Amino acid sequence: MKARIKLKNTTQNQEIARKLKEANKKNEYPVDISFSKDLTEIFFEGECIWIPKKEWFDESMLLEGYANEKESGYEIKPRDKGKTVNLHLDAELVAELNEIKNHVISKTQHDILLELFKKGLDQYNKENKS
């Protein structure tokens, strides 16, 4: 999923669109720019869209994503990214999670999935041997 914003296609917004394109290029945020069929709107789409001046941003511009206000502007990010979750875990669960982490820290994703698959098959065979 990507973040999307739109601007009305006016002379003033065309200049802002050019500056947005340059700012995103400078910050290494590649954005795709397109126009509506009737050429009345300018669309920006990307993993992150940087709007360097706060006065350029209006909530009505936001099509998909959320605006993260920074000191010098806004970052527009997709809804499915950048979420923070706070969990309060008891000591036993933390110990188990640390044990799992230590067990898998030196393994590749392939090794972990293979091990889980083998353990699952072994457990299935144990339960279904009559």
XYZ file of C-alpha atoms in Angstrom:
130
model
C 0.000 0.000 0.000
C 1.192 3.495 -0.776
C 0.417 6.964 0.467
C -1.553 9.202 -1.901
C -2.291 12.907 -1.987
C -3.962 15.168 -4.541
C -3.776 18.813 -5.476
C -6.167 20.809 -7.614
C -4.472 21.535 -10.919
C -4.003 25.287 -10.662
C -1.030 27.397 -11.709
C -0.059 27.903 -8.069
C -0.385 24.171 -7.283
C 1.645 23.254 -10.367
C 4.535 25.232 -8.868
C 3.989 23.514 -5.488
C 3.876 20.135 -7.288
C 7.265 20.838 -8.884
C 8.711 21.765 -5.495
C 7.186 18.650 -3.885
C 8.722 16.509 -6.609
C 12.148 18.111 -6.046
C 11.898 17.806 -2.245
C 10.970 14.129 -2.438
C 13.745 13.449 -4.923
C 16.224 15.231 -2.631
C 15.062 13.158 0.378
C 15.191 9.982 -1.718
C 11.431 9.409 -1.502
C 10.497 8.357 -5.025
C 6.987 9.514 -5.899
C 4.795 8.835 -8.899
C 2.960 11.831 -10.287
C -0.167 11.561 -12.406
C -3.179 13.623 -13.440
C -6.899 12.938 -13.432
C -8.455 12.195 -16.836
C -9.925 15.676 -17.040
C -6.597 17.201 -15.857
C -8.238 18.973 -12.908
C -6.185 17.176 -10.222
C -2.535 16.253 -9.652
C -1.868 12.988 -7.787
C 1.255 12.005 -5.833
C 1.811 8.395 -4.780
C 4.728 6.817 -2.912
C 5.936 4.890 0.118
C 6.455 8.236 1.822
C 5.582 11.693 0.545
C 7.484 14.607 2.047
C 5.758 18.004 2.187
C 8.479 20.440 3.302
C 6.273 23.448 4.038
C 3.374 23.124 6.450
C 1.319 25.724 4.612
C 1.273 23.501 1.520
C -0.623 20.762 3.370
C -4.373 20.597 3.838
C -6.286 17.561 5.187
C -8.432 17.566 2.037
C -5.302 16.636 0.029
C -4.956 13.277 1.779
C -6.423 10.360 -0.193
C -4.663 7.357 1.388
C -2.352 7.292 4.405
C -1.784 9.493 7.405
C 0.062 12.737 7.978
C 2.929 12.718 10.460
C 3.783 16.301 11.436
C 7.497 17.091 11.749
C 9.247 20.338 12.703
C 9.787 21.385 9.120
C 6.820 19.819 7.315
C 4.742 16.672 6.953
C 5.496 13.060 6.106
C 2.614 11.256 4.472
C 2.879 7.511 5.072
C 0.665 4.555 4.184
C -1.898 3.525 6.792
C -0.428 0.045 7.176
C 3.022 1.288 8.178
C 4.530 3.140 11.091
C 2.250 1.945 13.847
C 3.530 1.756 17.401
C 2.108 -0.820 19.748
C 2.809 -0.758 23.481
C 2.580 -4.121 25.194
C 2.812 -4.816 28.891
C 4.064 -8.375 29.292
C 4.497 -10.403 32.428
C 7.966 -11.683 33.363
C 7.275 -15.284 32.265
C 6.251 -14.234 28.767
C 9.254 -11.923 28.445
C 11.536 -14.813 29.457
C 9.904 -17.072 26.833
C 10.231 -14.418 24.129
C 13.906 -13.911 24.988
C 14.458 -17.666 24.835
C 12.840 -17.803 21.376
C 14.881 -14.802 20.245
C 18.124 -16.432 21.395
C 17.143 -19.650 19.646
C 16.456 -18.023 16.263
C 18.931 -15.137 16.269
C 21.624 -17.025 14.336
C 19.268 -18.812 11.926
C 17.924 -17.792 8.565
C 14.232 -17.472 7.865
C 14.466 -20.645 5.760
C 16.017 -22.597 8.648
C 13.335 -21.437 11.082
C 10.468 -22.314 8.748
C 12.002 -25.717 7.981
C 12.368 -26.455 11.693
C 8.759 -25.412 12.385
C 7.511 -27.527 9.502
C 9.430 -30.600 10.712
C 8.205 -30.162 14.294
C 4.650 -29.765 13.040
C 4.903 -32.946 10.989
C 6.394 -34.858 13.933
C 3.583 -33.675 16.214
C 0.958 -34.576 13.602
C 2.450 -38.059 13.171
C 2.485 -38.609 16.972
C -1.154 -37.587 17.312
C -2.367 -39.659 14.348
C -0.521 -42.930 15.047
C -3.136 -45.280 16.404
